[in-house]
mmCIF file with all atom_site columns, C-alpha atoms in Angstrom:
data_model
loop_
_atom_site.group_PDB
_atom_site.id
_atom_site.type_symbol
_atom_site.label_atom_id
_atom_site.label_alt_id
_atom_site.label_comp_id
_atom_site.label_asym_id
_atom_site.label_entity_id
_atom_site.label_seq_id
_atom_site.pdbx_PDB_ins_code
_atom_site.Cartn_x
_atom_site.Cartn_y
_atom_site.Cartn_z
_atom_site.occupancy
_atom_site.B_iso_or_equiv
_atom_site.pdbx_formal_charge
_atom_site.auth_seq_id
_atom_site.auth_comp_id
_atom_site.auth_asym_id
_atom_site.auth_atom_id
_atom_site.pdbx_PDB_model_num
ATOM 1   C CA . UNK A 1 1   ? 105.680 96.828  104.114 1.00 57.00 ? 262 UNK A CA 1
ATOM 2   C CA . UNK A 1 2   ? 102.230 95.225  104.912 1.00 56.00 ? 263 UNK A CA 1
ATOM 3   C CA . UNK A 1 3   ? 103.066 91.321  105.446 1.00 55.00 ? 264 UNK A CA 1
ATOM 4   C CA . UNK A 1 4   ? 101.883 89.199  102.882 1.00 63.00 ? 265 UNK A CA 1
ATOM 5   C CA . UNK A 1 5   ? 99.759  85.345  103.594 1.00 61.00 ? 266 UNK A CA 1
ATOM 6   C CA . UNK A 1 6   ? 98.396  86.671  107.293 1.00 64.00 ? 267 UNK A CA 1
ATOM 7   C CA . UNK A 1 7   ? 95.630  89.014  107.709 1.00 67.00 ? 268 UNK A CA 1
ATOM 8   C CA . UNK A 1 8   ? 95.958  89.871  111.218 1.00 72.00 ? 269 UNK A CA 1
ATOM 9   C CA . UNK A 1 9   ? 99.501  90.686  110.120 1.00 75.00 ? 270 UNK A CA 1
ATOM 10  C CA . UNK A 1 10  ? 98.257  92.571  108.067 1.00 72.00 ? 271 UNK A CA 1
ATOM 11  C CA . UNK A 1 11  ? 95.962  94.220  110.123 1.00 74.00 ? 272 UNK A CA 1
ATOM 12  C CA . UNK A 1 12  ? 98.572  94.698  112.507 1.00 78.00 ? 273 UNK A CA 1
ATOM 13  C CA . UNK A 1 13  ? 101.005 96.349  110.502 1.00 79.00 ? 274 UNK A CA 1
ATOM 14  C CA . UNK A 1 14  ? 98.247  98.520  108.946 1.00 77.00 ? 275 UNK A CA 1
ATOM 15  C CA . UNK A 1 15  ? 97.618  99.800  112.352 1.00 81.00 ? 276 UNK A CA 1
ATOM 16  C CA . UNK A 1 16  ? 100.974 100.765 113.334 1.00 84.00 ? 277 UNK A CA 1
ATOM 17  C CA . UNK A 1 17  ? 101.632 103.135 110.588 1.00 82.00 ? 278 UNK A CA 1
ATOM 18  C CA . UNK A 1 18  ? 98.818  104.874 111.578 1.00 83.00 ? 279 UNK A CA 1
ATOM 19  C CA . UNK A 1 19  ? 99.217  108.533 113.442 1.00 85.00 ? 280 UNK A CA 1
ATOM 20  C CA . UNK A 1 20  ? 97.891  108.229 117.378 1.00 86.00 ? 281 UNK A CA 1
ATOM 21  C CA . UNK A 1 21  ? 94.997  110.321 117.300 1.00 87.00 ? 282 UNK A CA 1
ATOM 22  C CA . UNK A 1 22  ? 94.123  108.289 114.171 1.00 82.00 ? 283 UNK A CA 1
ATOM 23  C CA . UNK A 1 23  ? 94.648  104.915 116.357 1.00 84.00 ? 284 UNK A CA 1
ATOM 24  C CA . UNK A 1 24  ? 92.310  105.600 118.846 1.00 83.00 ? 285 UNK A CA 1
ATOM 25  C CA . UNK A 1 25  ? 89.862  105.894 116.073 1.00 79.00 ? 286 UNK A CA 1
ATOM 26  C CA . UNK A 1 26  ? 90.795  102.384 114.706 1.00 79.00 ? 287 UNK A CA 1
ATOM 27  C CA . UNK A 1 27  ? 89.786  98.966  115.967 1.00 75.00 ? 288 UNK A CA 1
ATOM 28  C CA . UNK A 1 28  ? 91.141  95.978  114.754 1.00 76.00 ? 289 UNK A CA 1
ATOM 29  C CA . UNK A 1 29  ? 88.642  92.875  115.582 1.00 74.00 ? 290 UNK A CA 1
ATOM 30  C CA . UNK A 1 30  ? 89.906  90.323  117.984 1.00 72.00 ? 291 UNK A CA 1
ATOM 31  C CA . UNK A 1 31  ? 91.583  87.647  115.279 1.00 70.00 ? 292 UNK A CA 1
ATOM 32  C CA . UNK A 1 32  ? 89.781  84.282  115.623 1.00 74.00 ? 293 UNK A CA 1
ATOM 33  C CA . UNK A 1 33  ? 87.786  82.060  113.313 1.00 79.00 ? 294 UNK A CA 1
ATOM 34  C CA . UNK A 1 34  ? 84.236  83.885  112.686 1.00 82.00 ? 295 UNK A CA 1
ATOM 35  C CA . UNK A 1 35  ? 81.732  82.559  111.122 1.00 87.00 ? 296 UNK A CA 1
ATOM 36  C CA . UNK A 1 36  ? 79.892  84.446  108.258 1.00 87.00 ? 297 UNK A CA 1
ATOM 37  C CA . UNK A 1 37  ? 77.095  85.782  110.383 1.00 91.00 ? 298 UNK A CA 1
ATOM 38  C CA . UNK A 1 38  ? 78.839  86.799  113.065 1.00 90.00 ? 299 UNK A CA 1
ATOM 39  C CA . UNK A 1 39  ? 81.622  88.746  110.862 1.00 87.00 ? 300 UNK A CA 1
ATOM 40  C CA . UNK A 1 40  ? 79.066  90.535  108.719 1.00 91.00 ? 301 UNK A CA 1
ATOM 41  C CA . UNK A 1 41  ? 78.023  91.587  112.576 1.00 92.00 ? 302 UNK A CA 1
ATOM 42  C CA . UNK A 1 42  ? 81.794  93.154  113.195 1.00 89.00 ? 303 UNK A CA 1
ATOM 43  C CA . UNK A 1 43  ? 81.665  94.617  109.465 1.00 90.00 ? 304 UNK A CA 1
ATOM 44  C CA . UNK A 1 44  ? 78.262  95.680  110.504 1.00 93.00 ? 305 UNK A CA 1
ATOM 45  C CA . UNK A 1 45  ? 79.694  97.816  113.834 1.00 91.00 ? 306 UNK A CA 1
ATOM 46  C CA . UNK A 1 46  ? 82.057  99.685  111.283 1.00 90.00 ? 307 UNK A CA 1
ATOM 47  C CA . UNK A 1 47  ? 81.808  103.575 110.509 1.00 91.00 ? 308 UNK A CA 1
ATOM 48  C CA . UNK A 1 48  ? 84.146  102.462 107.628 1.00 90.00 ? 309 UNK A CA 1
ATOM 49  C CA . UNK A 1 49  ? 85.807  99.324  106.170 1.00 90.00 ? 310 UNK A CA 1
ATOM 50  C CA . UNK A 1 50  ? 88.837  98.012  104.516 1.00 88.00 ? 311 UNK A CA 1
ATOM 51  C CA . UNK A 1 51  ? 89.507  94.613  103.590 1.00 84.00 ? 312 UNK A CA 1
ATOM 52  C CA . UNK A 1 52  ? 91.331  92.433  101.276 1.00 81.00 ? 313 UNK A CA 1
ATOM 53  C CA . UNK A 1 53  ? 88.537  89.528  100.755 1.00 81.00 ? 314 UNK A CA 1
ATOM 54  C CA . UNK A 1 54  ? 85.660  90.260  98.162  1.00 82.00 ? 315 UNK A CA 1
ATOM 55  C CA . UNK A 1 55  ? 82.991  88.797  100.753 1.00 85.00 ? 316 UNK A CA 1
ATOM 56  C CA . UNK A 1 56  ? 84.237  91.139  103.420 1.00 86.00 ? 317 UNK A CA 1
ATOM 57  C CA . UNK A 1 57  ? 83.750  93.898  100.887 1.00 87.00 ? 318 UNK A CA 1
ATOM 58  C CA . UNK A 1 58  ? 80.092  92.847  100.167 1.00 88.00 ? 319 UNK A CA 1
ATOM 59  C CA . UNK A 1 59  ? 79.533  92.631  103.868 1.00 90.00 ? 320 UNK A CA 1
ATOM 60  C CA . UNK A 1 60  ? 80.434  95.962  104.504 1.00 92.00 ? 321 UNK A CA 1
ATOM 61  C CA . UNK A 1 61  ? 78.703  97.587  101.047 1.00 90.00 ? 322 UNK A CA 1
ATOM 62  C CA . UNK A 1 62  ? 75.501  95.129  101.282 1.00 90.00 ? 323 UNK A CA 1
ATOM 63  C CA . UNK A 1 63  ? 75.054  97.373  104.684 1.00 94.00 ? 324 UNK A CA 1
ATOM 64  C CA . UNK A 1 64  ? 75.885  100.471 103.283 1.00 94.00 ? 325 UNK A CA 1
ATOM 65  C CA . UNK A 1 65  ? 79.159  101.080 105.265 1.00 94.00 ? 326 UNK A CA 1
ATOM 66  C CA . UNK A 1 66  ? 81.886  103.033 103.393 1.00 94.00 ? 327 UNK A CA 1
ATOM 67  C CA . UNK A 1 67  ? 84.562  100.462 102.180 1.00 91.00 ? 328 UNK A CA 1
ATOM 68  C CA . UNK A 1 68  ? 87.418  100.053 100.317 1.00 90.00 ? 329 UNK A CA 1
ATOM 69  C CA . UNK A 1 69  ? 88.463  96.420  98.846  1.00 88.00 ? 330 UNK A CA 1
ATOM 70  C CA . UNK A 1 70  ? 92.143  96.496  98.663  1.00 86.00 ? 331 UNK A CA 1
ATOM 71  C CA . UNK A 1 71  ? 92.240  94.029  95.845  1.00 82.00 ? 332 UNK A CA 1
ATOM 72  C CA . UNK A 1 72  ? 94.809  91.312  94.398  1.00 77.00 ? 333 UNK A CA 1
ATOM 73  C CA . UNK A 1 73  ? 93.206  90.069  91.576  1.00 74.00 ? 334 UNK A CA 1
ATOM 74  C CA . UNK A 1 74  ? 91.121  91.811  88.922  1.00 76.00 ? 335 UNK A CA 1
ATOM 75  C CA . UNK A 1 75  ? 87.522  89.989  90.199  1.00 77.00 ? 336 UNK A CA 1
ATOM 76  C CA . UNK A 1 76  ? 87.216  92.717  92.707  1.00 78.00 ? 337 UNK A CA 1
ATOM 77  C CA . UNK A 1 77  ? 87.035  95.275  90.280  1.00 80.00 ? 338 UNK A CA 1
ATOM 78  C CA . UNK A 1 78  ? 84.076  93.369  88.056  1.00 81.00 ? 339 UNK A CA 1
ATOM 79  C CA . UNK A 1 79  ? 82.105  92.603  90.881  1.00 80.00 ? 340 UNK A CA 1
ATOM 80  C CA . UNK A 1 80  ? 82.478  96.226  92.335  1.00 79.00 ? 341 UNK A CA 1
ATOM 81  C CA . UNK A 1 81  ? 81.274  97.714  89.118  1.00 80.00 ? 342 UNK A CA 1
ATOM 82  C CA . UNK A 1 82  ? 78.315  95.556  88.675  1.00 81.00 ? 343 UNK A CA 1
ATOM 83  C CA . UNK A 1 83  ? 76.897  97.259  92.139  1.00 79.00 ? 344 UNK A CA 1
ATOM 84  C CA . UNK A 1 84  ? 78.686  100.882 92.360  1.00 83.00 ? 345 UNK A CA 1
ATOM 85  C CA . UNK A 1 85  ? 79.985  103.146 90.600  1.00 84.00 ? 346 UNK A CA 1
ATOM 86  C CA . UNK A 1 86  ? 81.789  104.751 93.774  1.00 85.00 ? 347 UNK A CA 1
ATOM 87  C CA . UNK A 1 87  ? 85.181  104.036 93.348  1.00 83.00 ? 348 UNK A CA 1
ATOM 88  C CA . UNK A 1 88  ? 85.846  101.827 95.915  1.00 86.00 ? 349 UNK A CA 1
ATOM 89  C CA . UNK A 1 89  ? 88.842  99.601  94.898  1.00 86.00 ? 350 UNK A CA 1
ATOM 90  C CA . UNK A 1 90  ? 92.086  100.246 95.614  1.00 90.00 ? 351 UNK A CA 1
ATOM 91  C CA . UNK A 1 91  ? 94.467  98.285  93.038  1.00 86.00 ? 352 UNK A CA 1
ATOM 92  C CA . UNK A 1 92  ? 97.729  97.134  95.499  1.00 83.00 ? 353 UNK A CA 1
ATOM 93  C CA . UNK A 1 93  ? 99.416  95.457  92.475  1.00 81.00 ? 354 UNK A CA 1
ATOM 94  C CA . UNK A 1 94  ? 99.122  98.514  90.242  1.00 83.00 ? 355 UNK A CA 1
ATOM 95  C CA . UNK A 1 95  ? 98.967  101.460 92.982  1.00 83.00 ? 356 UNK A CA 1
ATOM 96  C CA . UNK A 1 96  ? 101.108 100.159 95.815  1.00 81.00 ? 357 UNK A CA 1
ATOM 97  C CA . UNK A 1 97  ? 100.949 100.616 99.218  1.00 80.00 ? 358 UNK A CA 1
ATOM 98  C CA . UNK A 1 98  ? 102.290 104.282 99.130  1.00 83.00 ? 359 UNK A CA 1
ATOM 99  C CA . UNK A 1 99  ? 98.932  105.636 98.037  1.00 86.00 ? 360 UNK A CA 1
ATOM 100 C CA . UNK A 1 100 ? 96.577  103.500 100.760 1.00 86.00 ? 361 UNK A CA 1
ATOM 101 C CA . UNK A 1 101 ? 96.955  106.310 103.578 1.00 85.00 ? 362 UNK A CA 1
ATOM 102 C CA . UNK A 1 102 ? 95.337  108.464 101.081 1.00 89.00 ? 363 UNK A CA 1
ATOM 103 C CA . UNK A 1 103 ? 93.168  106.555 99.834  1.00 91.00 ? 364 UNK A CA 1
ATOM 104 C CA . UNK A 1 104 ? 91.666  105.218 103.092 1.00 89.00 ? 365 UNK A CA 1
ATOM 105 C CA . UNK A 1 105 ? 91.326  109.112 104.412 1.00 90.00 ? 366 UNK A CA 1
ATOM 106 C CA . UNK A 1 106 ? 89.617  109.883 101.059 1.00 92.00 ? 367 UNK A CA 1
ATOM 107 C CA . UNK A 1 107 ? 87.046  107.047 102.395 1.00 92.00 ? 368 UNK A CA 1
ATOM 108 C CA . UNK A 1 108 ? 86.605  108.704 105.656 1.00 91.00 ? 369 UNK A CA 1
ATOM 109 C CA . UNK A 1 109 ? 86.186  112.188 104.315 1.00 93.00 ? 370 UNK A CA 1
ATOM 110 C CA . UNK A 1 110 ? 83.549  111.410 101.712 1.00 93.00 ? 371 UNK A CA 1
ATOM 111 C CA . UNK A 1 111 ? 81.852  108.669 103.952 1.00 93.00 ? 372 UNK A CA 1
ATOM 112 C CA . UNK A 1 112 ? 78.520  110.285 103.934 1.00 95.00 ? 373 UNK A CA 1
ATOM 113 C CA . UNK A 1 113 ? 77.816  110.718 100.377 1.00 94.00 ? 374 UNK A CA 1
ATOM 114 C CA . UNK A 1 114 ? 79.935  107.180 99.503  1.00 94.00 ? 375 UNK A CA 1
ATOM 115 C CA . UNK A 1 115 ? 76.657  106.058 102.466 1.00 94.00 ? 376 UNK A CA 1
ATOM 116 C CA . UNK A 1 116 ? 74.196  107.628 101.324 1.00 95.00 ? 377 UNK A CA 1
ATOM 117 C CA . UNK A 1 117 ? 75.245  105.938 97.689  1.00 93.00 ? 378 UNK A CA 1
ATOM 118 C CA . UNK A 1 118 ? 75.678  102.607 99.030  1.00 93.00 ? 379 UNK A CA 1
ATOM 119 C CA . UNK A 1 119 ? 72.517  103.193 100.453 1.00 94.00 ? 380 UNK A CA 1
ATOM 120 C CA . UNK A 1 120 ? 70.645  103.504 97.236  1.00 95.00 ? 381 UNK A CA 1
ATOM 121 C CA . UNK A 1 121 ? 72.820  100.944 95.651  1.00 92.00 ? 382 UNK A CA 1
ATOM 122 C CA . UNK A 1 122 ? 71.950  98.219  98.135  1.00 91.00 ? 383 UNK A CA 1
ATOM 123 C CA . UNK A 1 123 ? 68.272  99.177  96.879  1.00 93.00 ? 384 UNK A CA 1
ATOM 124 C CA . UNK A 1 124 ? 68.385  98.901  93.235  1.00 93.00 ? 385 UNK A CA 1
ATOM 125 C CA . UNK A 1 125 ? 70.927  95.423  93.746  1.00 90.00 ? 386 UNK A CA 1
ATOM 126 C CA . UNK A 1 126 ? 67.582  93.535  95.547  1.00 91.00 ? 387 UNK A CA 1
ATOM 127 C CA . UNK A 1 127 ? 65.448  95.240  93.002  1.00 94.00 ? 388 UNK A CA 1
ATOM 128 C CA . UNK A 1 128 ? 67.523  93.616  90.012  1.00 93.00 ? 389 UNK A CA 1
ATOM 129 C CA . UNK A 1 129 ? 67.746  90.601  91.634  1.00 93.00 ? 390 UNK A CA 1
ATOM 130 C CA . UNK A 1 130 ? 63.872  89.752  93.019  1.00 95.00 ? 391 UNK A CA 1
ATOM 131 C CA . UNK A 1 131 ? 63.019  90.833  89.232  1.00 96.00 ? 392 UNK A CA 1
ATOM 132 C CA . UNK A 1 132 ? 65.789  88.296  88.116  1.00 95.00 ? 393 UNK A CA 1
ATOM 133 C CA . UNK A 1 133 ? 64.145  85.539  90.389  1.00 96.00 ? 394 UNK A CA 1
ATOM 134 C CA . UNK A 1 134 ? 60.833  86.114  89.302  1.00 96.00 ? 395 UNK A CA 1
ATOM 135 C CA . UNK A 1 135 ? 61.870  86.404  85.795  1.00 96.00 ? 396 UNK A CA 1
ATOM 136 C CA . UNK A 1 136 ? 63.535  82.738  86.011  1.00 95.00 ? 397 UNK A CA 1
ATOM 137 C CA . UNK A 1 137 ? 60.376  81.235  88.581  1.00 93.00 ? 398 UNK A CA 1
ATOM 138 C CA . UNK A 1 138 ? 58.339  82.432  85.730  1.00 94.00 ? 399 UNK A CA 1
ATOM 139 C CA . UNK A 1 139 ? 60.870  80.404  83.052  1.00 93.00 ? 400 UNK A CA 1
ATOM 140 C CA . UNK A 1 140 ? 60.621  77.536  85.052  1.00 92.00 ? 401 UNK A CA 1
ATOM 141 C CA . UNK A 1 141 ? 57.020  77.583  85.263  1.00 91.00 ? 402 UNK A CA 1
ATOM 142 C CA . UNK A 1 142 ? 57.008  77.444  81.442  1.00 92.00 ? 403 UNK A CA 1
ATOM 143 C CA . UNK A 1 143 ? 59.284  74.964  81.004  1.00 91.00 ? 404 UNK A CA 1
ATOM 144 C CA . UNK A 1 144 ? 57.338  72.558  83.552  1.00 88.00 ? 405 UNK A CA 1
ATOM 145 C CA . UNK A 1 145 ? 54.112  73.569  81.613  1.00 87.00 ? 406 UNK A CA 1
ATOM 146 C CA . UNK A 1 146 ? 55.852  72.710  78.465  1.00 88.00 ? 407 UNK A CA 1
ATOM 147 C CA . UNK A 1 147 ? 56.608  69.393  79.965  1.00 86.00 ? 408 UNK A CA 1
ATOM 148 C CA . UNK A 1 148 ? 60.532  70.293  79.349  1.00 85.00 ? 409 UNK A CA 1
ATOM 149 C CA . UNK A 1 149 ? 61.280  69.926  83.177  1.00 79.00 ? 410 UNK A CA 1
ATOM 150 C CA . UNK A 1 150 ? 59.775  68.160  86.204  1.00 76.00 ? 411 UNK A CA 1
ATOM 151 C CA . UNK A 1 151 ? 57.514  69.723  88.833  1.00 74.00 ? 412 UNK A CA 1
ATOM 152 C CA . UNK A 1 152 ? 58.718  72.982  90.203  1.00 65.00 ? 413 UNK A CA 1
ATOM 153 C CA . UNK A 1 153 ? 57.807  73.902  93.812  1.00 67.00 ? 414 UNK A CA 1
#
């Protein structure tokens, strides 16, 4: 059973119920407190990615990297289909762990396409979201015309 409350427990435990030639492939980071730059640097030296924390997940998908969010609550799933539709959650609640090893080697057998994916996904994400800043500088704009707000810079 993967422990529950600590994730380099977790990470731990993970680890050791892997097969040896499949540990050599595995690191687990050094566990100590990173801050968000420097992890989205250790997500960034990743061939492939599983986590439990949504901003982990978007670390590893913003740069493309093949990842599956092992999630606890039903957010992950939302904010996973409003950028993919590579399915990239694994449900621990409603799965359990039994299914992971699969899971995880279905990641790592499909990693290029799932990349090349992510790859056009990260594209079309800052696409829809410069338009949605310009849309709403544009709004403001307006609204300042219209005398409805103060000065926007």
């Amino acid at each position: 059973a993967i422990p529950e409350g600590s994730d380099d427990d977790a990470c731990n435990a993970c680890f050791a119920q892997l097969e040896p030639g499949e540990q050599e492939r595995v690191t687990v980071p050094a566990m100590r407190p990173y801050d968000c730059q420097e992890m989205k640097a250790v997500i960034g030296l990743c061939d492939h990615f599983a986590g439990s924390r949504m901003h982990s997940w978007i670390g590893a998908a913003s740069q493309a990297i093949p990842a599956i969010s092992l999630a606890y609550s039903k957010k992950a799933q939302g904010v996973l289909d409003a950028f993919t539709e590579v399915p990239l959650v694994y449900d621990l609640a409603a799965e359990g762990e039994a299914g992971l090893p699969e899971k995880l080697r279905w990641l790592v057998d499909t990693s290029d396409s799932i990349r090349q994916t992510l790859e056009a996904d990260v594209e079309k994400a800052k696409r829809r979201i410069s338009a949605y800043f310009r849309a709403l500088a544009a709004d403001l704009k307006s609204a300042e015309t219209a005398g409805l707000v103060g000065s926007v810079r």
